[in-house]
Structure formats: C-alpha cells, structure tokens
mmCIF file of C-alpha atoms in Angstrom:
data_model
loop_
_atom_site.group_PDB
_atom_site.id
_atom_site.type_symbol
_atom_site.label_atom_id
_atom_site.label_comp_id
_atom_site.label_asym_id
_atom_site.label_seq_id
_atom_site.Cartn_x
_atom_site.Cartn_y
_atom_site.Cartn_z
ATOM 1 C CA MET F 1 -1.165 175.710 -115.825
ATOM 2 C CA GLU F 2 -2.292 175.767 -119.454
ATOM 3 C CA VAL F 3 -4.456 178.536 -120.808
ATOM 4 C CA LEU F 4 -7.183 178.272 -123.438
ATOM 5 C CA THR F 5 -5.251 179.680 -126.374
ATOM 6 C CA SER F 6 -6.135 180.954 -129.807
ATOM 7 C CA GLN F 7 -5.900 177.393 -131.107
ATOM 8 C CA GLY F 8 -9.532 177.515 -130.292
ATOM 9 C CA LEU F 9 -12.482 175.554 -129.157
ATOM 10 C CA SER F 10 -12.091 172.586 -131.462
ATOM 11 C CA ASN F 11 -8.370 172.134 -130.650
ATOM 12 C CA MET F 12 -8.562 172.506 -126.879
ATOM 13 C CA PRO F 13 -5.669 170.992 -124.904
ATOM 14 C CA PRO F 14 -6.514 167.958 -122.695
ATOM 15 C CA HIS F 15 -6.455 169.985 -119.458
ATOM 16 C CA ALA F 16 -7.542 173.433 -120.644
ATOM 17 C CA THR F 17 -7.990 176.057 -117.935
ATOM 18 C CA ILE F 18 -9.451 179.512 -117.831
ATOM 19 C CA GLU F 19 -7.390 182.020 -115.840
ATOM 20 C CA GLU F 20 -8.777 184.336 -113.143
ATOM 21 C CA ASP F 21 -10.163 187.770 -114.185
ATOM 22 C CA TYR F 22 -7.710 189.775 -116.404
ATOM 23 C CA LEU F 23 -4.513 188.850 -114.548
ATOM 24 C CA ASP F 24 -1.369 189.225 -116.624
ATOM 25 C CA SER F 25 0.908 186.206 -116.253
ATOM 26 C CA SER F 26 3.808 188.546 -115.411
ATOM 27 C CA SER F 27 1.991 190.767 -112.917
ATOM 28 C CA ASP F 28 -0.330 190.558 -109.927
ATOM 29 C CA GLU F 29 -2.108 193.756 -110.899
ATOM 30 C CA GLU F 30 -5.542 193.693 -112.419
ATOM 31 C CA ILE F 31 -5.499 195.033 -115.971
ATOM 32 C CA GLU F 32 -8.190 197.405 -117.142
ATOM 33 C CA PRO F 33 -9.470 196.876 -120.701
ATOM 34 C CA THR F 34 -8.140 199.372 -123.246
ATOM 35 C CA GLU F 35 -8.297 199.776 -126.993
ATOM 36 C CA ASN F 36 -4.844 198.205 -127.382
ATOM 37 C CA HIS F 37 -5.125 195.474 -124.786
ATOM 38 C CA ARG F 38 -6.703 192.156 -125.624
ATOM 39 C CA PRO F 39 -7.797 190.452 -122.391
ATOM 40 C CA ILE F 40 -6.570 186.961 -121.735
ATOM 41 C CA ALA F 41 -8.977 184.164 -120.885
ATOM 42 C CA THR F 42 -10.567 183.942 -117.468
ATOM 43 C CA ARG F 43 -11.279 182.121 -114.219
ATOM 44 C CA SER F 44 -9.528 178.875 -113.350
ATOM 45 C CA LEU F 45 -11.657 175.969 -114.534
ATOM 46 C CA THR F 46 -9.924 172.640 -115.108
ATOM 47 C CA LEU F 47 -11.436 170.211 -117.578
ATOM 48 C CA ASN F 48 -10.330 166.599 -117.750
ATOM 49 C CA ASN F 49 -9.955 164.661 -120.985
ATOM 50 C CA ALA F 50 -13.347 162.969 -120.736
ATOM 51 C CA HIS F 51 -15.213 166.240 -120.161
ATOM 52 C CA VAL F 52 -13.443 168.019 -123.024
ATOM 53 C CA ALA F 53 -14.232 165.184 -125.420
ATOM 54 C CA GLU F 54 -17.863 165.112 -124.299
ATOM 55 C CA VAL F 55 -18.351 168.844 -124.762
ATOM 56 C CA ARG F 56 -16.519 168.908 -128.093
ATOM 57 C CA ASN F 57 -18.674 166.105 -129.473
ATOM 58 C CA ALA F 58 -21.872 167.711 -128.191
ATOM 59 C CA VAL F 59 -21.081 170.999 -129.921
ATOM 60 C CA SER F 60 -19.471 169.940 -133.180
ATOM 61 C CA SER F 61 -21.427 166.844 -134.165
ATOM 62 C CA ILE F 62 -25.055 166.120 -134.879
ATOM 63 C CA SER F 63 -27.138 164.446 -132.190
ATOM 64 C CA THR F 64 -27.817 160.741 -132.673
ATOM 65 C CA GLU F 65 -30.750 160.301 -130.316
ATOM 66 C CA ARG F 66 -32.534 156.975 -130.403
ATOM 67 C CA LEU F 67 -36.037 156.988 -131.797
ATOM 68 C CA THR F 68 -37.494 156.138 -128.390
ATOM 69 C CA GLU F 69 -35.542 158.748 -126.428
ATOM 70 C CA LYS F 70 -37.516 161.690 -125.053
ATOM 71 C CA ARG F 71 -36.042 165.176 -125.281
ATOM 72 C CA SER F 72 -35.983 167.218 -122.122
ATOM 73 C CA PRO F 73 -37.826 170.565 -122.471
ATOM 74 C CA GLU F 74 -34.776 172.604 -121.488
ATOM 75 C CA LYS F 75 -32.471 171.014 -124.061
ATOM 76 C CA ILE F 76 -31.077 173.302 -126.749
ATOM 77 C CA SER F 77 -30.951 171.300 -129.978
ATOM 78 C CA PRO F 78 -27.661 171.506 -131.890
ATOM 79 C CA TYR F 79 -27.663 173.792 -134.915
ATOM 80 C CA PRO F 80 -27.321 171.289 -137.785
ATOM 81 C CA PHE F 81 -26.088 173.527 -140.600
ATOM 82 C CA CYS F 82 -22.601 174.287 -139.214
ATOM 83 C CA THR F 83 -19.807 172.809 -137.126
ATOM 84 C CA ILE F 84 -16.857 174.478 -135.412
ATOM 85 C CA SER F 85 -13.989 174.571 -137.892
ATOM 86 C CA LYS F 86 -11.189 172.116 -137.234
ATOM 87 C CA THR F 87 -8.880 173.673 -139.814
ATOM 88 C CA MET F 88 -9.154 177.408 -139.027
ATOM 89 C CA ARG F 89 -8.508 178.952 -135.621
ATOM 90 C CA PRO F 90 -11.128 181.120 -133.878
ATOM 91 C CA LEU F 91 -10.714 184.853 -134.444
ATOM 92 C CA MET F 92 -10.974 185.482 -130.704
ATOM 93 C CA MET F 93 -10.518 182.936 -127.949
ATOM 94 C CA ALA F 94 -13.224 182.512 -125.314
ATOM 95 C CA THR F 95 -12.656 185.350 -122.844
ATOM 96 C CA ARG F 96 -14.356 186.152 -119.571
ATOM 97 C CA LEU F 97 -15.151 189.797 -118.843
ATOM 98 C CA LYS F 98 -13.870 191.576 -115.745
ATOM 99 C CA HIS F 99 -16.270 192.056 -112.831
ATOM 100 C CA THR F 100 -17.817 195.535 -113.004
ATOM 101 C CA THR F 101 -20.383 197.505 -111.012
ATOM 102 C CA LYS F 102 -21.214 199.974 -113.803
ATOM 103 C CA PRO F 103 -21.544 199.871 -117.621
ATOM 104 C CA THR F 104 -18.066 199.289 -119.084
ATOM 105 C CA LYS F 105 -16.927 198.849 -122.688
ATOM 106 C CA PHE F 106 -14.707 195.874 -123.500
ATOM 107 C CA PRO F 107 -13.052 196.116 -126.967
ATOM 108 C CA PHE F 108 -11.606 193.083 -128.729
ATOM 109 C CA LYS F 109 -9.649 193.240 -131.989
ATOM 110 C CA PHE F 110 -9.570 190.439 -134.562
ATOM 111 C CA THR F 111 -8.420 190.054 -138.161
ATOM 112 C CA VAL F 112 -10.075 188.415 -141.169
ATOM 113 C CA SER F 113 -7.527 186.885 -143.529
ATOM 114 C CA GLU F 114 -7.834 186.635 -147.320
ATOM 115 C CA ALA F 115 -8.205 182.844 -147.019
ATOM 116 C CA LEU F 116 -11.118 183.195 -144.592
ATOM 117 C CA HIS F 117 -12.686 185.964 -146.683
ATOM 118 C CA SER F 118 -12.650 183.645 -149.698
ATOM 119 C CA ARG F 119 -14.472 180.925 -147.740
ATOM 120 C CA LEU F 120 -17.024 183.448 -146.480
ATOM 121 C CA VAL F 121 -17.740 184.696 -149.998
ATOM 122 C CA GLN F 122 -18.148 181.127 -151.273
ATOM 123 C CA GLY F 123 -20.520 180.290 -148.421
ATOM 124 C CA ASP F 124 -18.239 177.613 -146.982
ATOM 125 C CA SER F 125 -17.700 179.359 -143.627
ATOM 126 C CA ILE F 126 -19.526 181.590 -141.136
ATOM 127 C CA ILE F 127 -18.218 183.912 -138.410
ATOM 128 C CA SER F 128 -20.059 183.399 -135.131
ATOM 129 C CA LEU F 129 -20.182 185.406 -131.907
ATOM 130 C CA GLY F 130 -20.435 182.944 -129.044
ATOM 131 C CA CYS F 131 -21.615 183.635 -125.488
ATOM 132 C CA PHE F 132 -20.614 180.927 -123.003
ATOM 133 C CA LYS F 133 -21.430 180.275 -119.370
ATOM 134 C CA ILE F 134 -18.320 179.713 -117.274
ATOM 135 C CA SER F 135 -20.096 176.736 -115.693
ATOM 136 C CA GLU F 136 -20.720 175.218 -119.153
ATOM 137 C CA PRO F 137 -17.641 175.998 -121.267
ATOM 138 C CA LEU F 138 -17.760 175.606 -125.044
ATOM 139 C CA LYS F 139 -21.559 175.427 -125.101
ATOM 140 C CA ALA F 140 -22.937 178.682 -126.465
ATOM 141 C CA VAL F 141 -26.063 180.050 -124.790
ATOM 142 C CA PRO F 142 -28.413 182.958 -125.620
ATOM 143 C CA SER F 143 -26.801 186.283 -124.808
ATOM 144 C CA PRO F 144 -28.089 188.114 -121.699
ATOM 145 C CA GLN F 145 -30.419 190.950 -122.700
ATOM 146 C CA HIS F 146 -28.492 193.590 -120.773
ATOM 147 C CA ILE F 147 -25.418 193.268 -123.035
ATOM 148 C CA GLU F 148 -24.943 195.495 -126.098
ATOM 149 C CA TYR F 149 -22.592 194.593 -128.951
ATOM 150 C CA THR F 150 -21.067 196.657 -131.743
ATOM 151 C CA ILE F 151 -18.754 195.524 -134.533
ATOM 152 C CA ASP F 152 -16.669 198.302 -136.073
ATOM 153 C CA GLY F 153 -19.017 200.782 -134.399
ATOM 154 C CA GLN F 154 -22.209 199.267 -135.835
ATOM 155 C CA PRO F 155 -24.783 197.831 -133.374
ATOM 156 C CA PHE F 156 -25.457 194.124 -133.711
ATOM 157 C CA GLN F 157 -29.170 193.240 -133.814
ATOM 158 C CA PHE F 158 -30.302 189.858 -132.514
ATOM 159 C CA THR F 159 -32.836 188.168 -134.803
ATOM 160 C CA PRO F 160 -34.087 184.575 -135.252
ATOM 161 C CA LYS F 161 -32.245 184.477 -138.587
ATOM 162 C CA ASN F 162 -28.797 185.004 -137.058
ATOM 163 C CA TYR F 163 -29.288 182.797 -133.993
ATOM 164 C CA LEU F 164 -27.373 179.513 -134.383
ATOM 165 C CA THR F 165 -28.517 177.979 -131.035
ATOM 166 C CA ASN F 166 -25.521 176.119 -129.553
ATOM 167 C CA LEU F 167 -23.094 177.877 -131.925
ATOM 168 C CA GLY F 168 -23.902 181.491 -131.053
ATOM 169 C CA TYR F 169 -24.893 184.281 -133.458
ATOM 170 C CA ASP F 170 -24.013 184.746 -137.121
ATOM 171 C CA VAL F 171 -22.085 188.030 -137.494
ATOM 172 C CA THR F 172 -20.587 187.294 -140.931
ATOM 173 C CA ALA F 173 -22.319 190.190 -142.693
ATOM 174 C CA MET F 174 -20.726 192.703 -140.300
ATOM 175 C CA CYS F 175 -17.102 191.589 -140.488
ATOM 176 C CA SER F 176 -16.422 189.603 -143.670
ATOM 177 C CA ALA F 177 -14.052 192.173 -145.208
ATOM 178 C CA VAL F 178 -10.324 191.447 -145.187
ATOM 179 C CA GLY F 179 -8.478 193.294 -142.432
ATOM 180 C CA SER F 180 -8.825 194.328 -138.792
ATOM 181 C CA HIS F 181 -12.165 194.538 -136.976
ATOM 182 C CA THR F 182 -13.230 195.501 -133.454
ATOM 183 C CA LEU F 183 -15.922 193.833 -131.361
ATOM 184 C CA THR F 184 -17.078 196.002 -128.443
ATOM 185 C CA ILE F 185 -19.089 194.425 -125.638
ATOM 186 C CA LEU F 186 -21.008 196.764 -123.321
ATOM 187 C CA PRO F 187 -22.725 195.019 -120.382
ATOM 188 C CA ASN F 188 -25.127 197.269 -118.458
ATOM 189 C CA GLU F 189 -24.907 194.829 -115.560
ATOM 190 C CA CYS F 190 -22.085 192.606 -114.377
ATOM 191 C CA CYS F 191 -21.715 189.506 -116.547
ATOM 192 C CA CYS F 192 -18.472 188.077 -115.195
ATOM 193 C CA SER F 193 -20.052 184.596 -115.218
ATOM 194 C CA PHE F 194 -19.950 184.638 -119.039
ATOM 195 C CA ALA F 195 -17.163 184.303 -121.600
ATOM 196 C CA PHE F 196 -17.225 185.497 -125.215
ATOM 197 C CA GLY F 197 -15.474 184.286 -128.349
ATOM 198 C CA ILE F 198 -15.541 184.734 -132.124
ATOM 199 C CA LEU F 199 -15.636 181.380 -133.889
ATOM 200 C CA ILE F 200 -15.197 180.189 -137.449
ATOM 201 C CA LEU F 201 -17.846 177.655 -138.458
ATOM 202 C CA ASP F 202 -17.750 175.278 -141.410
ATOM 203 C CA VAL F 203 -21.038 175.073 -143.328
ATOM 204 C CA THR F 204 -22.543 171.578 -143.582
ATOM 205 C CA PRO F 205 -24.011 170.811 -147.040
ATOM 206 C CA ILE F 206 -27.740 170.036 -147.169
ATOM 207 C CA SER F 207 -26.858 166.772 -148.939
ATOM 208 C CA SER F 208 -24.921 165.584 -145.874
ATOM 209 C CA LEU F 209 -27.897 166.318 -143.627
ATOM 210 C CA LEU F 210 -30.212 164.425 -145.987
ATOM 211 C CA ASP F 211 -27.882 161.430 -145.891
ATOM 212 C CA TYR F 212 -27.749 161.556 -142.099
ATOM 213 C CA ILE F 213 -31.525 161.571 -141.623
ATOM 214 C CA THR F 214 -31.969 158.849 -144.261
ATOM 215 C CA THR F 215 -29.420 156.619 -142.528
ATOM 216 C CA HIS F 216 -30.294 157.199 -138.869
ATOM 217 C CA HIS F 217 -33.890 158.449 -138.603
ATOM 218 C CA ARG F 218 -36.010 156.275 -140.887
ATOM 219 C CA LEU F 219 -39.098 154.549 -139.452
ATOM 220 C CA SER F 220 -40.053 151.153 -140.827
ATOM 221 C CA GLU F 221 -43.194 150.753 -142.934
ATOM 222 C CA GLU F 222 -44.687 148.400 -140.332
ATOM 223 C CA HIS F 223 -44.066 150.926 -137.559
ATOM 224 C CA CYS F 224 -45.764 153.660 -139.598
ATOM 225 C CA GLN F 225 -48.765 151.447 -140.389
ATOM 226 C CA ASN F 226 -49.254 150.655 -136.696
ATOM 227 C CA ARG F 227 -48.998 154.346 -135.914
ATOM 228 C CA ILE F 228 -51.765 155.124 -138.441
ATOM 229 C CA LYS F 229 -54.015 152.507 -136.864
ATOM 230 C CA ASP F 230 -53.431 154.082 -133.449
ATOM 231 C CA LEU F 231 -54.240 157.553 -134.785
ATOM 232 C CA PHE F 232 -57.527 156.300 -136.188
ATOM 233 C CA GLN F 233 -58.656 154.940 -132.824
ATOM 234 C CA ALA F 234 -61.863 156.518 -131.521
ATOM 235 C CA THR F 235 -61.453 159.590 -129.321
ATOM 236 C CA ASP F 236 -64.266 160.952 -127.102
ATOM 237 C CA GLY F 237 -66.800 158.746 -128.817
ATOM 238 C CA ILE F 238 -65.911 159.912 -132.351
ATOM 239 C CA GLU F 239 -64.358 157.506 -134.850
ATOM 240 C CA GLN F 240 -62.537 158.823 -137.889
ATOM 241 C CA ILE F 241 -63.210 156.471 -140.791
ATOM 242 C CA SER F 242 -60.938 158.019 -143.452
ATOM 243 C CA GLN F 243 -58.538 160.877 -144.010
ATOM 244 C CA GLN F 244 -57.379 162.605 -147.183
ATOM 245 C CA ILE F 245 -53.613 163.054 -147.396
ATOM 246 C CA SER F 246 -51.754 165.297 -149.825
ATOM 247 C CA LEU F 247 -48.610 164.063 -151.551
ATOM 248 C CA LYS F 248 -47.584 167.700 -152.019
ATOM 249 C CA CYS F 249 -45.324 169.463 -149.539
ATOM 250 C CA PRO F 250 -47.241 172.129 -147.568
ATOM 251 C CA LEU F 251 -44.137 174.353 -147.747
ATOM 252 C CA THR F 252 -43.527 174.427 -151.499
ATOM 253 C CA LEU F 253 -46.671 172.765 -152.917
ATOM 254 C CA GLY F 254 -44.339 170.551 -154.981
ATOM 255 C CA ARG F 255 -44.459 166.765 -154.804
ATOM 256 C CA ILE F 256 -42.744 165.421 -151.699
ATOM 257 C CA GLY F 257 -39.360 163.771 -152.271
ATOM 258 C CA THR F 258 -38.367 162.553 -148.806
ATOM 259 C CA PRO F 259 -41.398 162.531 -146.461
ATOM 260 C CA VAL F 260 -40.725 163.466 -142.834
ATOM 261 C CA ARG F 261 -42.543 164.550 -139.672
ATOM 262 C CA GLY F 262 -41.439 165.583 -136.208
ATOM 263 C CA ASP F 263 -41.396 162.774 -133.643
ATOM 264 C CA GLN F 264 -43.990 164.655 -131.551
ATOM 265 C CA CYS F 265 -46.439 165.182 -134.439
ATOM 266 C CA ARG F 266 -49.856 163.485 -134.194
ATOM 267 C CA HIS F 267 -50.835 163.427 -137.870
ATOM 268 C CA ILE F 268 -50.260 161.327 -140.991
ATOM 269 C CA GLN F 269 -49.404 164.205 -143.331
ATOM 270 C CA CYS F 270 -45.692 164.642 -144.087
ATOM 271 C CA PHE F 271 -43.568 167.411 -145.598
ATOM 272 C CA ASP F 272 -40.461 167.360 -147.793
ATOM 273 C CA LEU F 273 -37.172 167.039 -145.921
ATOM 274 C CA GLU F 274 -34.958 168.993 -148.338
ATOM 275 C CA SER F 275 -37.443 171.881 -148.568
ATOM 276 C CA TYR F 276 -37.773 172.001 -144.780
ATOM 277 C CA LEU F 277 -34.005 172.120 -144.258
ATOM 278 C CA SER F 278 -33.489 174.756 -146.968
ATOM 279 C CA ILE F 279 -36.126 177.048 -145.443
ATOM 280 C CA ASN F 280 -34.796 176.611 -141.899
ATOM 281 C CA ARG F 281 -31.248 177.326 -143.008
ATOM 282 C CA LYS F 282 -32.400 180.797 -144.079
ATOM 283 C CA SER F 283 -34.781 181.338 -141.158
ATOM 284 C CA PRO F 284 -34.375 178.713 -138.420
ATOM 285 C CA LYS F 285 -37.739 178.141 -136.728
ATOM 286 C CA PHE F 286 -37.892 174.337 -136.862
ATOM 287 C CA GLN F 287 -41.684 174.121 -136.543
ATOM 288 C CA CYS F 288 -43.822 171.513 -138.260
ATOM 289 C CA PRO F 289 -45.678 173.232 -141.153
ATOM 290 C CA VAL F 290 -48.700 170.995 -140.515
ATOM 291 C CA CYS F 291 -49.291 171.295 -136.754
ATOM 292 C CA SER F 292 -46.709 173.927 -135.640
ATOM 293 C CA GLN F 293 -45.152 171.500 -133.146
ATOM 294 C CA ASP F 294 -41.435 171.764 -132.398
ATOM 295 C CA ALA F 295 -39.613 169.760 -135.099
ATOM 296 C CA GLN F 296 -35.874 170.186 -134.594
ATOM 297 C CA PHE F 297 -33.394 168.473 -136.901
ATOM 298 C CA ASP F 298 -32.779 165.647 -134.439
ATOM 299 C CA GLN F 299 -36.559 165.072 -134.151
ATOM 300 C CA LEU F 300 -37.215 164.503 -137.865
ATOM 301 C CA ARG F 301 -38.340 161.013 -138.877
ATOM 302 C CA ILE F 302 -38.698 159.581 -142.405
ATOM 303 C CA ASP F 303 -42.054 157.812 -142.919
ATOM 304 C CA SER F 304 -41.558 154.630 -144.977
ATOM 305 C CA TYR F 305 -45.328 154.164 -145.391
ATOM 306 C CA PHE F 306 -45.519 157.607 -147.008
ATOM 307 C CA LEU F 307 -42.612 156.635 -149.248
ATOM 308 C CA ARG F 308 -44.738 153.713 -150.429
ATOM 309 C CA LEU F 309 -47.626 156.062 -151.207
ATOM 310 C CA LEU F 310 -45.328 158.257 -153.291
ATOM 311 C CA ALA F 311 -43.954 155.255 -155.171
ATOM 312 C CA ASP F 312 -47.339 153.603 -155.864
ATOM 313 C CA SER F 313 -49.533 156.629 -156.571
ATOM 314 C CA SER F 314 -49.192 159.302 -159.258
ATOM 315 C CA GLN F 315 -52.104 161.249 -157.762
ATOM 316 C CA THR F 316 -51.698 164.407 -155.705
ATOM 317 C CA ASP F 317 -54.009 163.122 -152.941
ATOM 318 C CA VAL F 318 -54.890 159.755 -151.444
ATOM 319 C CA ILE F 319 -57.480 158.542 -148.931
ATOM 320 C CA VAL F 320 -56.005 156.663 -145.953
ATOM 321 C CA HIS F 321 -58.256 154.226 -144.067
ATOM 322 C CA PRO F 322 -58.135 152.988 -140.442
ATOM 323 C CA ASP F 323 -56.477 149.684 -141.419
ATOM 324 C CA ALA F 324 -53.635 151.670 -143.091
ATOM 325 C CA THR F 325 -54.844 150.824 -146.603
ATOM 326 C CA TRP F 326 -55.330 153.645 -149.080
ATOM 327 C CA THR F 327 -57.243 154.590 -152.207
ATOM 328 C CA SER F 328 -56.769 157.379 -154.736
ATOM 329 C CA ALA F 329 -58.615 160.670 -154.313
ATOM 330 C CA THR F 330 -59.405 162.403 -157.595
ATOM 331 C CA SER F 331 -59.321 166.183 -157.774
ATOM 332 C CA SER F 332 -62.965 166.166 -158.906
ATOM 333 C CA ASN F 333 -64.049 164.302 -155.796
ATOM 334 C CA PRO F 334 -62.174 165.813 -152.824
ATOM 335 C CA GLN F 335 -62.903 164.255 -149.475
ATOM 336 C CA SER F 336 -62.743 165.766 -146.012
ATOM 337 C CA PRO F 337 -61.912 163.600 -142.996
ATOM 338 C CA GLN F 338 -64.905 161.329 -142.425
ATOM 339 C CA LYS F 339 -66.095 160.678 -138.881
ATOM 340 C CA ARG F 340 -68.934 158.788 -137.251
ATOM 341 C CA CYS F 341 -70.340 158.669 -133.765
ATOM 342 C CA LEU F 342 -69.934 155.515 -131.710
ATOM 343 C CA ASP F 343 -71.958 156.436 -128.628
ATOM 344 C CA ARG F 344 -75.590 156.777 -129.726
ATOM 345 C CA THR F 345 -76.591 157.895 -126.196
ATOM 346 C CA ASP F 346 -74.531 161.044 -126.551
ATOM 347 C CA PRO F 347 -76.789 164.082 -127.287
ATOM 348 C CA LEU F 348 -74.430 165.220 -130.020
ATOM 349 C CA CYS F 349 -74.646 161.827 -131.698
ATOM 350 C CA LYS F 350 -78.451 161.824 -131.422
ATOM 351 C CA ARG F 351 -78.545 165.118 -133.279
ATOM 352 C CA GLN F 352 -76.164 163.716 -135.869
ATOM 353 C CA HIS F 353 -78.461 160.734 -136.605
ATOM 354 C CA THR F 354 -81.798 162.588 -136.358
ATOM 355 C CA ILE F 355 -83.711 162.718 -139.647
ATOM 356 C CA GLU F 356 -85.742 165.883 -140.107
ATOM 357 C CA VAL F 357 -88.971 165.406 -142.095
ATOM 358 C CA VAL F 358 -90.172 168.443 -144.033
ATOM 359 C CA ASP F 359 -93.792 168.645 -145.172
ATOM 360 C CA LEU F 360 -93.727 169.879 -148.770
ATOM 361 C CA THR F 361 -97.500 169.700 -149.306
#
C-alpha cells in the first residue's frame, strides 16, 4: 500500500492512499501527537488513475467552461492567480487529524528553504494552508469554524484577502523566513473527517490570465448586438429607447482596454479586465462593479461590440440605441436612459402623458 508522501499533491502516485488514523507502519499502537512527532497521513482511501488526474486538473488548471454552460450554485470557482507548484514539494503533506473528544493541539513542523524564500520575496510563490475533506481529497474547502490555527505561536486570522478558494489560505506573511516553523492546529470539536497540508503555489502572471480570457471567453460582435436588442425589449409596459454608456472603467475611471462583463450580468456597461483582475488579486471578491452580481474569473466574457465602440469613438460616453447602433454623447449634453410607456391604459402611463395647463392670467 502506497502512502501520500511529501512529493505532494501535484506529484501524487497513481494509486495514492491515505492511511488509517496515526498508525505507525511498524506498530499497531495509536500514536499521540507530540512536539517531535510528525503524524503520517490518514485513513485508507484508494484513488484510481482517472480520479487522480481529474482532481489534479480541477485544482491546478483554470476552468474552461463553455459559454452556454450554467454554473451550479454550490460550485467553488478555482482561484485563478495561483496553481499548485509542480517543481517544489509541499512543506507538509496532507494529514488527517486523530479522532478526539476534547480540544487537542496538533503541532506540525516544516522548513522554508533559501530557494523558496527567494521565490516568496520575488512574488513568484505563495505558501498556502489547505483544509481538505477526506471524501474529496486534494480539493481545499473552507476551514471549519471550530478550528484554531497558530504559526510559530501567532494566531492565524481568516480574512477575504487570504482566502484562495480551492487552494486554501495564504499564510506566506507568517512563515516566509528561512528556517523551521511550527503550525499548530487546535480543533475544539472532532474534525477527523478533514486533512490538512501546507502547499507551495506558483503565482500566475496577470498577462497569462488576460491571454486566456481573450482566447477562450470572447463573445462575437453579432452575439453582443443581439444581446443588446434583447435587453432593450419592453418590460412591464415600459420601453427603453436609449442608454448612455461610459467607455471609462467604473473601477479606475480610466479608459477601458479590454471590456468584460460577468455572464450573469444584465447590462451593456463593461469594465476593464486587467483592472478587475489586479484588484481581485489583492482582495478577491469577484463581484461585478456595475451590478454587484457574482463575476468569477471563469464567468468573465469579452464584449466584441464594446471593443468596436472603443475603436471607433474617442469620446468618453456613447448613446446606445435599441437596434444596437450608437451615437456620441458630448459631456455638455449628458443623457439619462430614455424610456417611454407602451400601454396608454396604464394609470402610470396616463399620468406620464397628461399635460397640465396653468392659467397665468
């Protein structure tokens, strides 16, 4: 029986297994965690070649969903800015904690080499603390709330900025120094259905992400024009007859370079792809800055119609019409979305078209 070794998550053997509870291979006695003992990996769980390849690809590569595919609500979108390193071994292999009935500290020692430290300083690598369900190996999940972590005696605070979704939590700032470090896990309830590991992640350049979206997630100009026509269709008896669109990014107020929207967004306005990725790398929220809808990396779509607007107009704003044509909007003549009522029997519409006569005599 093979054991998941320190070769790590990206170099898993074809039939990796996780051993039962803290059993030493040379003894039948259960081993209690101590400062000098590093627990071996856990419960027996055999993975065939196909499953290992599927999980590895899901974790370490960017999703290539088709444009028409719907995302399930419970799906955790892959973190796009990093991948599990294929050249550097994890600092701690995925390890399942022993079953306990009371709060128990589990210490794990790991060492940061000079080579890794250099990559951390240069921003080429990140150290990640991963929490894994035994039933879903190698797919990091949010840590249970009843678990406390310390690194070298300092408590680790969970924040949106250090959460890397499917790749765990960024702990680089707490353990980037060369030398030995200690991770202590303190579950206040039993969490023997989870395993924990310390991974090394390679940082993906923004330029690579831009190339990926440009190649795989670009909507045709015809598709975008048809979408605009659909958006202009009357709703509840109100027809929108024009809409002013800004060619500036709502995030930076600079002119948009690569216009994108989320695939669930119901508006024409776009935002700049590079600015959006740069902001979400620092603070990953992945929300559309126009409508606040979920706009994960794998949901972003380049709008070729908007690209045409940027190429043909030097203005900062344009007016888009229901037939997908457009005209310039000068700064001295700003225009709000124009609407008209279609159902003249509607009381609201009657009020809209009523002319009030005022006697000035």
